[in-house]
Amino acid sequence: MLWILRRLLNCWGLGATTVLLLLQPLSQSLQAKETSKAEISDYIEQINDTDDNWQQRSQAVQELSTIAQQTDWRRSEIVEVLINALEDPDSVVQLRAAIALSEIAQIDNNETVISILVDTLHESKGSKGQNLTFVLTEVGYSVLERLTKKWSQNQPNSVGQSNLVTTIESISTDLKEQSEKLSKEELNTALINLEKAIQHLPIREELTEKAITNLLPQEGVATVHIAFQSLQAEVGRRRGILIFETISTAIAALIILLLLTAWYRPQLLLKLSRSLVNLRESQTKRDRQLHQLQDFFKQADATVRRYNSRCLKVVSIVGRLKAYAPLPIMTIEQPTDQDVSELLKQSKRMASTKNNKENAGILVYRQSPDAIFRTEMAQARMRDHFVLLPIPLAAVEQALNESGAAGGLIAQYADRYLPGANLFDDRNAIGDTLSFFGRQDLLQQLKEELQRNQGIGLFGLRKSGKTSLLLQLGFAMRRNPTVHLDLQPYGARDYFGAELFNKLIQDLINQLQERNPSWKTKPELKFEAFSYNQSAVECSTEFIQRVEALAQALFQSGYERPLIFFLDEIERILPIKTDAKERAEEFNAFFGALRALSQEKRLISFLIADVHPDASRINQWSQVGVTTNPVFQFFKETFVKPFSEMETLRMVNDICNFMGIEFDSETQQAIHSESGGHPFVARQLASLLYDRIVQGDCKTVEWSVAQRYFNKPFTYSGVLKDYFAQNIWGDLEKRDFVGAMDLLRVFAARNFDAPPLSETCILKTLSDYLTKSQIADALLWLEAVGLIDQELVKLDNGQSEEHYQIRVPLLSRWLQMQMSEEERQQWQPR
Amino acid sequence: MATPLEDRPFENYRAAISSPDYFFGRQSLLESIKRSPFRVRILLGGRRCGKTSALNAICWSLLNRTQANAQAHALPVLINLQQEQPNSLDNLRYLLIARLRETLEIYRQDNLSSFRRNYKRFLRQIPGGSISIPMFSLDVTNPDVDRALIHEDFRQDLLKLLKKLQKFEFDGVCFLFDGAEFIVQQDWANDAWSYFRALKDTDTAIKPFLGLIFSGYRNLRDYQQRVGSPLLNIAELDWLSPLEDTDATMLIAKRCQDENILLPEVEVNLVSEWSGRHPYLIQQVLNNFLNSYRKGQSCPPETLLFQQIRQHDRDFSSWWDASRSAYGFSEIEQSIYLALSQCKESSIKSLAQQTRLSLGNVADTLEVLVGTGVVLPMGNDKYKVGAKLFEEWVLQEKTPTQKLLEE
């Protein structure tokens, strides 16, 4: 054949050398085949001739094995011969054949050979079967799949099936023993194959049948299971080792990194440790706050559970919020707009478990949220009908000190924030920080002064926001033990001091116990209240001692110095001419004790609030034989001024946003200019417009519609009319403050657009009625409380003169209504 | 001529209405109170203007709890101050707690309640006592004898009762004070007003759960506290004006239905015109018309008008003159009324020009006159005389003020 090929190539005239080079391997192969064909036939003949000596047969088996391993040419034929050799009378030949077969089968996991071996195994008996089992076992786990397949294709109760099981068992035993030596891939493949085998092999119960038991030994199946578990364990062990190694490496790397960082950049390490400490602290703090909130809601008869790390869940609650339960509570240091979304999400999640789909959530905050938060809160209210109740944490802490206050505080916020409330119409003092506007500088100033032990007298018109300011100041000074004492309920008795002392001491005890619960059982805190019939003189020494002891305990518990006392509505206990001598003495003893604690002991700072600064300006009481006022000129006088235009606009705008309404800019400016920035008056004007104009779909108040209400405000608002009548004019009449009344009449008698009045003009107009001193007093007070504005105007002669203008035109309107035409003429400026 | 007394409820409609079926009008007021029961309100109205009936209606309305879930619910406690006559603020505090307890017990319909009431009566007889054993002695003063509570005790008692109220699904309590002018006549009025103000101002535990409604006349509004922040600052002030036209029509229809008499439209209009939709006068004018129907008498309207003017002479004379009754008109009020009756309908501005009084003065006076039910507001700042009976009576009277005005 080769000769023919050469001839052909020569005839075609191709380059002999090149072609020969290319065809050399092919020719060699053909040549080898020509040679082997004869050899293979010889070897087969030798093997089949069992009369020949065993050594020759054994040699022939080896030769055939070598040929079959080198080329697949006639491999099947060789395999057949070798399989037959497994039944050779000589055991050495059998062994040689078995080894040869296993070697051939392992070449690239030869599927054809394995298939032949498995088929033969199934049909074999006796030594041939045993030898084939040996062969396949040597091949290993790769034959498992074929064995399993064969098993599933045939009836179980045959000898062949038993051979299959025995082989599988044998392979399994090998695998079990050698599992540690297998590579990862080998282990996985073996595991997969074993799993398949287990799936197809009969389960143990099936093996109890007699027929099968004879053929399929239970041990065989059990061994497969054991091998599978053993491989699984090996996989697990290796995985564990891998994890351990990974972690160890990571730790080692981290340690190296830390060591390097500590060596080269120690400041980075400090920063890291600091942030870790901060993280831990904030989590601890949040946990403490959530715990505190749980106590708070428990006091308000609500059932509260921990929902997740940031959130509590109100399961049930009494009052108006009942319909909104379950609802979430979150506590945030300083809330942002994202917290609104988060709370809404939590609320919706909880809402899915209730019938009522009204959504609400409570957000307890430490620091007042920013403007974006307010906008988002208003939007969530309008867009998602989500009611958010923002409660300052300081208010919660204060309420925990007072029995029954927790429920009250929640009800107060529910009334304010649940739908339907007119947020402009606030008649009482404002405790809600989000509804408190302006006064930030004043708050800071008061805080600093009180911390310096400075006594403060806070004065201003009624409804100018003094009590609201004190409530916010209380929140701002939460690090100091603070007692807010409203004197209105205490003025009815001549001997009011004991009740006030009791109240102050009890509040301090409550704060101490709240901060440090272990104090609840301490006998020294057992306070036997002073009898309310005792005079302040009798109790004051013990009161001072008590406060001293309590102050030390409070400071030890983590509170800062000094104790802060707010005494609101001081007028209720201020002695007047008609009072008995005892009442003046009571005042002196009460304030004498406070002054001693403040000036001598440096333990307390106190602030009094009222309309007029009488408490600090009267030295000698009218009552005969009573010592002088102990707090005469003791307080630094501070007057609560009206809002600037920006503050008024912000207040109106924020409330509008929250209620989902809008006032045009002209209306907003008119609210400020007519009210002069007096928050109560501005809010009442806005409330009037809201009540009268905002109805149904009409959500915008335009100046063209609003104007008529500005022209006749008192026809539409009894509240405004009564405010000017009772709180401003009535108050001046009561005090017989003729100077202020006459001055206001002079301003009211003019047109609204009249220019400011010069001091000279005022003196000239009022000279028939008042002394210069009376006029000066009146001007000072009216300016201090923000009813008139003063400005310096440069005159033609180069000198300057004070000019005055009414700041609250609405007051002039009211006063004009009260004046007849004759009176208006009488008070015209000259 | 006296009207024959028929078998009609509420002392022939002279006493306050104590059954919801016979109460008409004041719906916006009732709804407003029901919506926010924990506020301070001052209900003002002239004599026989229906203040007590309105307070009764508020009680029914508050006890009728069919509103939305998110609505606050208050237990109404009615206290008649003219009857109770507390002698001090401590005594008033005691009364508040005692009446709240009683109302709560009545509400519970507890079988033991009558026993408890008797037991409490018994307790009030015991002034106190003293227990002495060796090393120990205890003096007990019974607060029920003094009928007085100091602030702290009152506060604690109220907090406990508020807690109890929650068990009955009430969020708090609304005290209704009938005849509250009694307080402003006392020397402790300032203390009481300041006290109520404090409860609503700074007491976090109490203020959201406490409603206060005071009924009375002008003096309640005009009362000036000697010291302290006025209660009025935080109060809502409502005048009980004459009934709305539709309410008056419904009331007349109900009365006619009860007595099986169909009044012709002319006479229905006469009832409305003569009474000026004043609640008390409507009832009395109706009594007369229905009486004459029952008797089968037909009287000319002029005669009937005259008879009724005479019948109400005592009432009208006390309404007219402040010197005869605390509810009477002051001289300014008289002059404004006369000025208005001369022109039948007028505005604040023209009345101010007519009487040479300030606009504020006229507006305030008209507010009082509307509240007494004898002047009707027409809207747009205009007013007209209401009850014709009263107007005719005034015209027949020759008061010094009238003479002066005529001159």
Short mmCIF file of N, CA, C and O in Angstrom, two decimals, chain A residues 83-140:
data_model
loop_
_atom_site.label_atom_id
_atom_site.label_comp_id
_atom_site.label_asym_id
_atom_site.label_seq_id
_atom_site.Cartn_x
_atom_site.Cartn_y
_atom_site.Cartn_z
N ILE A 83 -10.38 -10.25 28.74
CA ILE A 83 -11.50 -10.66 29.61
C ILE A 83 -11.54 -12.19 29.68
O ILE A 83 -11.72 -12.77 30.76
N ASN A 84 -11.34 -12.79 28.52
CA ASN A 84 -11.33 -14.26 28.51
C ASN A 84 -10.19 -14.80 29.37
O ASN A 84 -10.32 -15.84 30.03
N ALA A 85 -9.05 -14.06 29.32
CA ALA A 85 -7.89 -14.50 30.09
C ALA A 85 -8.14 -14.50 31.59
O ALA A 85 -7.39 -15.08 32.37
N LEU A 86 -9.19 -13.78 31.99
CA LEU A 86 -9.53 -13.75 33.42
C LEU A 86 -9.97 -15.12 33.92
O LEU A 86 -9.99 -15.37 35.12
N GLU A 87 -10.30 -16.01 32.93
CA GLU A 87 -10.72 -17.37 33.32
C GLU A 87 -9.58 -18.38 33.08
O GLU A 87 -9.81 -19.59 33.06
N ASP A 88 -8.42 -17.83 32.80
CA ASP A 88 -7.25 -18.69 32.55
C ASP A 88 -7.03 -19.63 33.74
O ASP A 88 -7.24 -19.21 34.89
N PRO A 89 -6.57 -20.88 33.44
CA PRO A 89 -6.37 -21.81 34.56
C PRO A 89 -5.27 -21.34 35.51
O PRO A 89 -5.31 -21.64 36.69
N ASP A 90 -4.41 -20.50 34.97
CA ASP A 90 -3.32 -20.05 35.84
C ASP A 90 -3.66 -18.70 36.48
O ASP A 90 -4.09 -17.76 35.81
N SER A 91 -3.45 -18.64 37.77
CA SER A 91 -3.85 -17.43 38.50
C SER A 91 -2.98 -16.22 38.15
O SER A 91 -3.42 -15.08 38.18
N VAL A 92 -1.70 -16.51 37.77
CA VAL A 92 -0.80 -15.39 37.42
C VAL A 92 -1.31 -14.70 36.15
O VAL A 92 -1.34 -13.47 36.04
N VAL A 93 -1.71 -15.56 35.18
CA VAL A 93 -2.24 -15.01 33.93
C VAL A 93 -3.50 -14.17 34.23
O VAL A 93 -3.68 -13.07 33.70
N GLN A 94 -4.37 -14.76 35.11
CA GLN A 94 -5.61 -14.02 35.47
C GLN A 94 -5.25 -12.65 36.04
O GLN A 94 -5.83 -11.64 35.67
N LEU A 95 -4.28 -12.67 36.93
CA LEU A 95 -3.90 -11.41 37.60
C LEU A 95 -3.34 -10.40 36.59
O LEU A 95 -3.68 -9.22 36.61
N ARG A 96 -2.44 -10.94 35.67
CA ARG A 96 -1.86 -10.07 34.64
C ARG A 96 -2.98 -9.45 33.79
O ARG A 96 -2.96 -8.25 33.49
N ALA A 97 -3.97 -10.33 33.44
CA ALA A 97 -5.07 -9.86 32.59
C ALA A 97 -5.89 -8.78 33.31
O ALA A 97 -6.27 -7.76 32.73
N ALA A 98 -6.14 -9.05 34.61
CA ALA A 98 -6.94 -8.08 35.39
C ALA A 98 -6.23 -6.73 35.45
O ALA A 98 -6.84 -5.67 35.23
N ILE A 99 -4.91 -6.78 35.71
CA ILE A 99 -4.16 -5.51 35.80
C ILE A 99 -4.17 -4.80 34.44
O ILE A 99 -4.37 -3.60 34.35
N ALA A 100 -3.97 -5.65 33.38
CA ALA A 100 -3.95 -5.07 32.04
C ALA A 100 -5.27 -4.37 31.73
O ALA A 100 -5.30 -3.24 31.22
N LEU A 101 -6.38 -5.03 32.08
CA LEU A 101 -7.69 -4.44 31.79
C LEU A 101 -7.90 -3.12 32.56
O LEU A 101 -8.41 -2.14 32.02
N SER A 102 -7.50 -3.18 33.82
CA SER A 102 -7.69 -1.95 34.61
C SER A 102 -6.87 -0.80 34.03
O SER A 102 -7.31 0.35 33.98
N GLU A 103 -5.65 -1.12 33.55
CA GLU A 103 -4.81 -0.07 32.98
C GLU A 103 -5.41 0.49 31.70
O GLU A 103 -5.42 1.70 31.46
N ILE A 104 -5.97 -0.43 30.86
CA ILE A 104 -6.58 0.02 29.60
C ILE A 104 -7.82 0.88 29.90
O ILE A 104 -8.03 1.93 29.31
N ALA A 105 -8.60 0.42 30.86
CA ALA A 105 -9.85 1.15 31.17
C ALA A 105 -9.56 2.55 31.73
O ALA A 105 -10.35 3.48 31.56
N GLN A 106 -8.41 2.67 32.39
CA GLN A 106 -8.12 3.98 33.01
C GLN A 106 -7.59 5.02 32.03
O GLN A 106 -7.46 6.18 32.37
N ILE A 107 -7.28 4.53 30.76
CA ILE A 107 -6.78 5.51 29.78
C ILE A 107 -7.94 6.42 29.39
O ILE A 107 -8.91 5.98 28.75
N ASP A 108 -7.88 7.65 29.85
CA ASP A 108 -8.93 8.65 29.58
C ASP A 108 -10.32 8.14 29.95
O ASP A 108 -11.31 8.45 29.29
N ASN A 109 -10.37 7.30 31.00
CA ASN A 109 -11.65 6.73 31.42
C ASN A 109 -12.42 6.17 30.23
O ASN A 109 -13.55 6.59 29.94
N ASN A 110 -11.79 5.29 29.58
CA ASN A 110 -12.30 4.77 28.32
C ASN A 110 -13.70 4.19 28.48
O ASN A 110 -13.91 3.15 29.10
N GLU A 111 -14.68 4.92 27.94
CA GLU A 111 -16.09 4.56 28.10
C GLU A 111 -16.39 3.20 27.48
O GLU A 111 -17.10 2.39 28.07
N THR A 112 -15.84 2.97 26.28
CA THR A 112 -16.14 1.72 25.56
C THR A 112 -15.66 0.54 26.37
O THR A 112 -16.40 -0.44 26.59
N VAL A 113 -14.41 0.66 26.85
CA VAL A 113 -13.83 -0.46 27.61
C VAL A 113 -14.63 -0.69 28.88
O VAL A 113 -14.98 -1.83 29.21
N ILE A 114 -14.93 0.43 29.59
CA ILE A 114 -15.68 0.31 30.86
C ILE A 114 -17.03 -0.34 30.60
O ILE A 114 -17.47 -1.21 31.34
N SER A 115 -17.67 0.11 29.52
CA SER A 115 -18.98 -0.44 29.18
C SER A 115 -18.90 -1.95 28.98
O SER A 115 -19.74 -2.70 29.49
N ILE A 116 -17.85 -2.36 28.23
CA ILE A 116 -17.68 -3.80 27.99
C ILE A 116 -17.46 -4.53 29.32
O ILE A 116 -18.08 -5.57 29.60
N LEU A 117 -16.62 -3.94 30.17
CA LEU A 117 -16.30 -4.58 31.45
C LEU A 117 -17.54 -4.73 32.31
O LEU A 117 -17.77 -5.78 32.91
N VAL A 118 -18.35 -3.65 32.37
CA VAL A 118 -19.55 -3.68 33.22
C VAL A 118 -20.54 -4.71 32.68
O VAL A 118 -21.11 -5.50 33.46
N ASP A 119 -20.73 -4.69 31.35
CA ASP A 119 -21.66 -5.66 30.76
C ASP A 119 -21.21 -7.09 31.06
O ASP A 119 -22.00 -7.96 31.42
N THR A 120 -19.89 -7.30 30.90
CA THR A 120 -19.36 -8.63 31.16
C THR A 120 -19.53 -9.00 32.63
O THR A 120 -19.88 -10.14 32.95
N LEU A 121 -19.26 -8.06 33.51
CA LEU A 121 -19.42 -8.31 34.95
C LEU A 121 -20.82 -8.79 35.25
O LEU A 121 -21.03 -9.70 36.05
N HIS A 122 -21.80 -8.13 34.64
CA HIS A 122 -23.20 -8.46 34.90
C HIS A 122 -23.52 -9.89 34.49
O HIS A 122 -24.40 -10.54 35.09
N GLU A 123 -22.78 -10.36 33.49
CA GLU A 123 -23.09 -11.71 32.99
C GLU A 123 -22.15 -12.78 33.57
O GLU A 123 -22.25 -13.96 33.26
N SER A 124 -21.17 -12.37 34.33
CA SER A 124 -20.15 -13.32 34.79
C SER A 124 -20.50 -13.96 36.12
O SER A 124 -21.29 -13.43 36.90
N LYS A 125 -19.83 -15.13 36.30
CA LYS A 125 -19.96 -15.84 37.57
C LYS A 125 -18.57 -16.21 38.05
O LYS A 125 -17.60 -16.14 37.30
N GLY A 126 -18.49 -16.64 39.26
CA GLY A 126 -17.27 -17.22 39.80
C GLY A 126 -16.07 -16.31 39.72
O GLY A 126 -16.19 -15.10 39.95
N SER A 127 -14.90 -16.92 39.36
CA SER A 127 -13.64 -16.17 39.43
C SER A 127 -13.61 -15.02 38.44
O SER A 127 -13.04 -13.96 38.69
N LYS A 128 -14.29 -15.23 37.26
CA LYS A 128 -14.29 -14.16 36.27
C LYS A 128 -14.96 -12.90 36.83
O LYS A 128 -14.47 -11.79 36.70
N GLY A 129 -16.08 -13.19 37.49
CA GLY A 129 -16.81 -12.07 38.10
C GLY A 129 -15.96 -11.37 39.15
O GLY A 129 -15.90 -10.14 39.22
N GLN A 130 -15.27 -12.21 39.97
CA GLN A 130 -14.44 -11.63 41.04
C GLN A 130 -13.31 -10.78 40.44
O GLN A 130 -13.00 -9.70 40.91
N ASN A 131 -12.72 -11.36 39.36
CA ASN A 131 -11.63 -10.63 38.73
C ASN A 131 -12.10 -9.31 38.11
O ASN A 131 -11.42 -8.29 38.20
N LEU A 132 -13.29 -9.38 37.50
CA LEU A 132 -13.82 -8.13 36.92
C LEU A 132 -14.12 -7.09 38.01
O LEU A 132 -13.90 -5.90 37.84
N THR A 133 -14.60 -7.62 39.12
CA THR A 133 -14.83 -6.72 40.27
C THR A 133 -13.52 -6.03 40.65
O THR A 133 -13.46 -4.82 40.88
N PHE A 134 -12.47 -6.84 40.66
CA PHE A 134 -11.16 -6.30 40.99
C PHE A 134 -10.75 -5.21 39.97
O PHE A 134 -10.27 -4.13 40.32
N VAL A 135 -10.97 -5.56 38.66
CA VAL A 135 -10.59 -4.63 37.59
C VAL A 135 -11.31 -3.29 37.77
O VAL A 135 -10.70 -2.22 37.77
N LEU A 136 -12.62 -3.38 37.95
CA LEU A 136 -13.41 -2.15 38.03
C LEU A 136 -13.09 -1.37 39.31
O LEU A 136 -13.11 -0.15 39.32
N THR A 137 -12.81 -2.12 40.35
CA THR A 137 -12.44 -1.44 41.60
C THR A 137 -11.17 -0.64 41.38
O THR A 137 -11.03 0.50 41.87
N GLU A 138 -10.24 -1.25 40.64
CA GLU A 138 -9.00 -0.55 40.34
C GLU A 138 -9.26 0.72 39.53
O GLU A 138 -8.60 1.73 39.72
N VAL A 139 -10.22 0.60 38.62
CA VAL A 139 -10.54 1.80 37.79
C VAL A 139 -11.06 2.92 38.70
O VAL A 139 -10.74 4.08 38.53
N GLY A 140 -11.90 2.53 39.66
CA GLY A 140 -12.30 3.51 40.67
C GLY A 140 -13.69 4.11 40.45
O GLY A 140 -14.53 3.54 39.78
#
